Amino acid sequence: MSKERPNREGLLRVAGLLLFVAAGTATRTTLGTTLGDGDPLPDGPLATVAVAGRWVLGGAGLALFLLARRWSARPWVAPVFLVSAAAAALGLWSSALWYELVPPRQTSDLARLHELMQEVPYVAMGTAEIDGLERKLGQVEGPSAATVDLLREIAALRLRRGEFEVAVAHLERAHAQALELGLPAESVAEVDFRLGLAHLRWGESSHCLQMCNRESCLLPIEAAGIWPDGQPAERALAHFAACLERAPDHLRARWLSNIAHMVAGRDPARLPASVKARPEFFDASAQAPRFRNIAAELGVDTFDLCGGAIVDDFDGDGFLDLMSSTYEPQKSLTLHRNNGDGTFRDVTAESGLADQLGGFNLAHADFDNDGLLDVFVLRGAWMKGRFGRIRNSLLRQGPDHRFTDVTEAAGLGGRAYPSLACGWSDYDLDGHVDLYVANEELGGGKYAPSQLFRNGGDGTFTDVAREAGVRNSQHGKGVTWGDVDNDGDPDLFVANYNGPNRLYRNDGGGTFTDIAPALGVDTHGRHGLSFTSWFWDVNNDGWLDLFVAGYAVPFEDAVSTFLDLPAESADRLKLYLGDGRGGLRDASRRMQLDVAHSVMGANFGDIDNDGFLDMYLGTGAPPLEYLVPNMMWRNVGGERFQDVTAAARVGHLQKGHGIAFGDLDNDGDQDLFAQLGGFVQDDRFYNALFENPGNANSWITLQLAGTRSNRAAIGARVRVVATTPAGPRTLHRVVTSGGSFGASSLQLELGLGNATDVERVEVDWPTIDSRQVFTDFEPRSFYRLTEGESAPERLERSRLTLDS
């Protein structure tokens, strides 16, 4: 007995401790990102039982541990141990099940939304981290490598806040100490680089921001883009040169030396050959229209951080309007109405949008088929805990063109997840557009399930992602719908950040199958950091192709493209061509797109009206030194893509987040709206509106109106057969807003090249077995095609001269 009791006592103590830890872990795992971060208690009887059960289980374990000596002699202890163990297993299982089925509710009312948005910290902008590092610095005695590192860290945070003078002072102190201590050349070189960056950003603030003009930040820097006071750029150049003297392979210093050289007004030929960017990048002789940025003249150059963008006709007057958002939690959406006379007016307040704060992205559709475009606003991306659980918003437009938040009434207000990407499509072909939302990481390695909201046709939505098999449960960053197998219903591609991509084939009957691995589109490069994506038809063969861009490409790899050096990153642009059998094949290298760009916002359009779709990529990343131009790629006859950034004059250095195409002046060519701005306080910038000067190519604009299918005809497949001197030519298009970040006009703006006539337009409406053929068109005209009507309706659209 004397040997048995200590063994039983020890066993009971271990059992009690395990029960206590298991219950605590289950409670923390399930509630840590909700209760622990200030969210309200989860609702529902299942949640209540699960939470109460875990606390009881933890108490029982603690009691068993403390009373093990007394209970070890009692015969009923063994059954209690077995029951408790079973309860522990049940508790852990219910934790996982509860968290999956009953995640925390999101805040549904606007008042609570405003409260939370007032509390949202700007990422890396707060002073708490700076204060902590300053205190730590004060505790270090004398110069040391640790002091140098602390000074660099503090300077980086100060620079993000736009505190240039303080940042430079810290870096100069770090530089002096690094030299005094005889630190390795690489360490001193990095401080030199940081000093060069600080002076470059300082100069940018006093020139590109305070004296911004249409040439500011456009590569190559020319004329008005050159800084009147070149001293900040000269100081930056001196520090970059010192950096390169100590570390000749420092690619960041090499690239930024080119930028500093240009803004200082120096002759590019004076740069050393070892530093100079490849001349081809600045070659403006490529065939492309030369755009001009007229955002400031039109008053649409909103100044903010990264966000979303929409170009479309919200009030139905025949002129495209501009909507944008910003991640900044205390700033609202902005709507500029096209007045139809070459000017725009800010109608944010009168449109009811002043209450809609923040928003990483925007997506529009006519979800209730009333002929008015509605908007979905996405929030919480990249943030964990309760700040990632801030509600999205569904904004319904009324006949008075005011937007009303109907999130709760529509059934979209139940659960809050951090989200950045979504896509509208009528996946079940019932005439009502549905909504897929790709959600992100919650924290602690947990990923929120994505949601497929089925439109009930009565103004409400139901999440059917589980039944449909499209929950994803990855860090979703891009969503695009397209009929990849030409079977009449839309399939779904989800680009995931740091996880496998999904290509969900629509099997009909409300279910999907992931065929991404079978088609070879599940991975993206070495790191799998997929981001923006879309379906389009780049070669007009009637089969959709897939574009996928990577994100977080190392800065050194991104600038290697411009320095004519090989980039090591495998996370390059990917273009998969439809093979005519429902499959996709990687044609990135053959199409000359095998390059490394870190792409955020991006979209496609036909910049020169030649009938082939081109694209504009908004590039960048949060680090302040990530100054690379946004890129325009021209589709050359469906055979390859050509970099025409310099020729088109659209190589903006500021970070592009929302990109949208649309014919804002009704002259038949597509203009370009870019929502610009980064992720930290010193990375705000003015939005750009690039006017397309056009050319002699022909065009036609088609506005589709569904009756049996959804009103905006999202997902409709259109074939335009045109007459050219060489014979008939067929163009293939889909009604879509385009890329994942930025929403283009839903009207089809088609370039016809040298076509002299339009023979017919064939439309496969997005509903079951609904094909129509329309005839009697004239090029260079606007038409409405209504489902069920036999003839196209010609629309009178006034051509505008945008105020300049």
PDB file of N, CA and C in Angstrom, residues 476-511:
ATOM      1  N   GLY A 476      -6.304  34.387 -48.053  1.00  0.00           N
ATOM      2  CA  GLY A 476      -6.778  34.755 -49.385  1.00  0.00           C
ATOM      3  C   GLY A 476      -6.466  36.193 -49.746  1.00  0.00           C
ATOM      4  N   LYS A 477      -5.905  36.404 -50.941  1.00  0.00           N
ATOM      5  CA  LYS A 477      -5.535  37.753 -51.369  1.00  0.00           C
ATOM      6  C   LYS A 477      -6.047  38.129 -52.752  1.00  0.00           C
ATOM      7  N   GLY A 478      -6.608  37.212 -53.483  1.00  0.00           N
ATOM      8  CA  GLY A 478      -7.128  37.544 -54.800  1.00  0.00           C
ATOM      9  C   GLY A 478      -8.307  36.652 -55.138  1.00  0.00           C
ATOM     10  N   VAL A 479      -9.345  37.225 -55.739  1.00  0.00           N
ATOM     11  CA  VAL A 479     -10.542  36.465 -56.116  1.00  0.00           C
ATOM     12  C   VAL A 479     -10.924  36.852 -57.543  1.00  0.00           C
ATOM     13  N   THR A 480     -11.137  35.853 -58.383  1.00  0.00           N
ATOM     14  CA  THR A 480     -11.620  36.131 -59.732  1.00  0.00           C
ATOM     15  C   THR A 480     -12.489  34.973 -60.204  1.00  0.00           C
ATOM     16  N   TRP A 481     -13.586  35.319 -60.884  1.00  0.00           N
ATOM     17  CA  TRP A 481     -14.503  34.332 -61.451  1.00  0.00           C
ATOM     18  C   TRP A 481     -14.310  34.301 -62.975  1.00  0.00           C
ATOM     19  N   GLY A 482     -14.439  33.107 -63.550  1.00  0.00           N
ATOM     20  CA  GLY A 482     -14.368  32.982 -64.999  1.00  0.00           C
ATOM     21  C   GLY A 482     -14.692  31.558 -65.428  1.00  0.00           C
ATOM     22  N   ASP A 483     -15.298  31.432 -66.585  1.00  0.00           N
ATOM     23  CA  ASP A 483     -15.691  30.108 -67.099  1.00  0.00           C
ATOM     24  C   ASP A 483     -14.497  29.497 -67.829  1.00  0.00           C
ATOM     25  N   VAL A 484     -13.599  28.889 -67.056  1.00  0.00           N
ATOM     26  CA  VAL A 484     -12.332  28.419 -67.619  1.00  0.00           C
ATOM     27  C   VAL A 484     -12.520  27.221 -68.543  1.00  0.00           C
ATOM     28  N   ASP A 485     -13.591  26.442 -68.342  1.00  0.00           N
ATOM     29  CA  ASP A 485     -13.793  25.248 -69.160  1.00  0.00           C
ATOM     30  C   ASP A 485     -14.905  25.418 -70.193  1.00  0.00           C
ATOM     31  N   ASN A 486     -15.421  26.659 -70.335  1.00  0.00           N
ATOM     32  CA  ASN A 486     -16.436  26.959 -71.352  1.00  0.00           C
ATOM     33  C   ASN A 486     -17.665  26.053 -71.266  1.00  0.00           C
ATOM     34  N   ASP A 487     -18.079  25.720 -70.039  1.00  0.00           N
ATOM     35  CA  ASP A 487     -19.278  24.890 -69.901  1.00  0.00           C
ATOM     36  C   ASP A 487     -20.505  25.706 -69.526  1.00  0.00           C
ATOM     37  N   GLY A 488     -20.366  27.032 -69.486  1.00  0.00           N
ATOM     38  CA  GLY A 488     -21.523  27.888 -69.281  1.00  0.00           C
ATOM     39  C   GLY A 488     -21.697  28.430 -67.881  1.00  0.00           C
ATOM     40  N   ASP A 489     -20.943  27.911 -66.903  1.00  0.00           N
ATOM     41  CA  ASP A 489     -21.072  28.464 -65.553  1.00  0.00           C
ATOM     42  C   ASP A 489     -19.700  28.937 -65.061  1.00  0.00           C
ATOM     43  N   PRO A 490     -19.674  29.939 -64.167  1.00  0.00           N
ATOM     44  CA  PRO A 490     -18.397  30.522 -63.743  1.00  0.00           C
ATOM     45  C   PRO A 490     -17.657  29.646 -62.739  1.00  0.00           C
ATOM     46  N   ASP A 491     -16.357  29.540 -62.923  1.00  0.00           N
ATOM     47  CA  ASP A 491     -15.470  28.868 -61.983  1.00  0.00           C
ATOM     48  C   ASP A 491     -14.774  29.943 -61.147  1.00  0.00           C
ATOM     49  N   LEU A 492     -14.108  29.526 -60.100  1.00  0.00           N
ATOM     50  CA  LEU A 492     -13.590  30.471 -59.114  1.00  0.00           C
ATOM     51  C   LEU A 492     -12.114  30.221 -58.846  1.00  0.00           C
ATOM     52  N   PHE A 493     -11.298  31.279 -59.018  1.00  0.00           N
ATOM     53  CA  PHE A 493      -9.877  31.201 -58.667  1.00  0.00           C
ATOM     54  C   PHE A 493      -9.630  32.061 -57.438  1.00  0.00           C
ATOM     55  N   VAL A 494      -8.918  31.483 -56.451  1.00  0.00           N
ATOM     56  CA  VAL A 494      -8.557  32.199 -55.230  1.00  0.00           C
ATOM     57  C   VAL A 494      -7.040  32.188 -55.106  1.00  0.00           C
ATOM     58  N   ALA A 495      -6.435  33.369 -55.146  1.00  0.00           N
ATOM     59  CA  ALA A 495      -4.989  33.495 -54.978  1.00  0.00           C
ATOM     60  C   ALA A 495      -4.683  33.608 -53.489  1.00  0.00           C
ATOM     61  N   ASN A 496      -3.827  32.724 -52.988  1.00  0.00           N
ATOM     62  CA  ASN A 496      -3.513  32.692 -51.563  1.00  0.00           C
ATOM     63  C   ASN A 496      -2.085  33.141 -51.302  1.00  0.00           C
ATOM     64  N   TYR A 497      -1.935  33.856 -50.218  1.00  0.00           N
ATOM     65  CA  TYR A 497      -0.636  34.361 -49.788  1.00  0.00           C
ATOM     66  C   TYR A 497      -0.029  33.353 -48.823  1.00  0.00           C
ATOM     67  N   ASN A 498       1.081  32.756 -49.235  1.00  0.00           N
ATOM     68  CA  ASN A 498       1.769  31.765 -48.406  1.00  0.00           C
ATOM     69  C   ASN A 498       0.945  30.492 -48.223  1.00  0.00           C
ATOM     70  N   GLY A 499       0.317  30.050 -49.305  1.00  0.00           N
ATOM     71  CA  GLY A 499      -0.464  28.821 -49.282  1.00  0.00           C
ATOM     72  C   GLY A 499      -0.881  28.460 -50.697  1.00  0.00           C
ATOM     73  N   PRO A 500      -1.403  27.261 -50.895  1.00  0.00           N
ATOM     74  CA  PRO A 500      -1.775  26.846 -52.257  1.00  0.00           C
ATOM     75  C   PRO A 500      -2.952  27.646 -52.807  1.00  0.00           C
ATOM     76  N   ASN A 501      -2.860  28.014 -54.077  1.00  0.00           N
ATOM     77  CA  ASN A 501      -3.987  28.656 -54.740  1.00  0.00           C
ATOM     78  C   ASN A 501      -5.075  27.625 -55.011  1.00  0.00           C
ATOM     79  N   ARG A 502      -6.283  28.120 -55.218  1.00  0.00           N
ATOM     80  CA  ARG A 502      -7.423  27.244 -55.526  1.00  0.00           C
ATOM     81  C   ARG A 502      -8.014  27.622 -56.880  1.00  0.00           C
ATOM     82  N   LEU A 503      -8.364  26.631 -57.653  1.00  0.00           N
ATOM     83  CA  LEU A 503      -9.198  26.853 -58.827  1.00  0.00           C
ATOM     84  C   LEU A 503     -10.389  25.920 -58.676  1.00  0.00           C
ATOM     85  N   TYR A 504     -11.475  26.503 -58.182  1.00  0.00           N
ATOM     86  CA  TYR A 504     -12.683  25.725 -57.907  1.00  0.00           C
ATOM     87  C   TYR A 504     -13.527  25.626 -59.174  1.00  0.00           C
ATOM     88  N   ARG A 505     -13.585  24.412 -59.742  1.00  0.00           N
ATOM     89  CA  ARG A 505     -14.437  24.178 -60.909  1.00  0.00           C
ATOM     90  C   ARG A 505     -15.890  24.095 -60.456  1.00  0.00           C
ATOM     91  N   ASN A 506     -16.734  24.839 -61.132  1.00  0.00           N
ATOM     92  CA  ASN A 506     -18.161  24.829 -60.829  1.00  0.00           C
ATOM     93  C   ASN A 506     -18.771  23.548 -61.407  1.00  0.00           C
ATOM     94  N   ASP A 507     -19.211  22.652 -60.513  1.00  0.00           N
ATOM     95  CA  ASP A 507     -19.773  21.379 -60.954  1.00  0.00           C
ATOM     96  C   ASP A 507     -21.273  21.440 -61.189  1.00  0.00           C
ATOM     97  N   GLY A 508     -21.879  22.627 -60.965  1.00  0.00           N
ATOM     98  CA  GLY A 508     -23.326  22.723 -61.056  1.00  0.00           C
ATOM     99  C   GLY A 508     -23.954  22.169 -59.793  1.00  0.00           C
ATOM    100  N   GLY A 509     -25.186  22.503 -59.546  1.00  0.00           N
ATOM    101  CA  GLY A 509     -25.854  21.986 -58.353  1.00  0.00           C
ATOM    102  C   GLY A 509     -25.343  22.606 -57.067  1.00  0.00           C
ATOM    103  N   GLY A 510     -24.560  23.681 -57.181  1.00  0.00           N
ATOM    104  CA  GLY A 510     -24.106  24.380 -55.995  1.00  0.00           C
ATOM    105  C   GLY A 510     -22.825  23.872 -55.387  1.00  0.00           C
ATOM    106  N   THR A 511     -22.089  22.995 -56.077  1.00  0.00           N
ATOM    107  CA  THR A 511     -20.836  22.465 -55.525  1.00  0.00           C
ATOM    108  C   THR A 511     -19.670  22.729 -56.473  1.00  0.00           C
TER     109      THR A 511
END
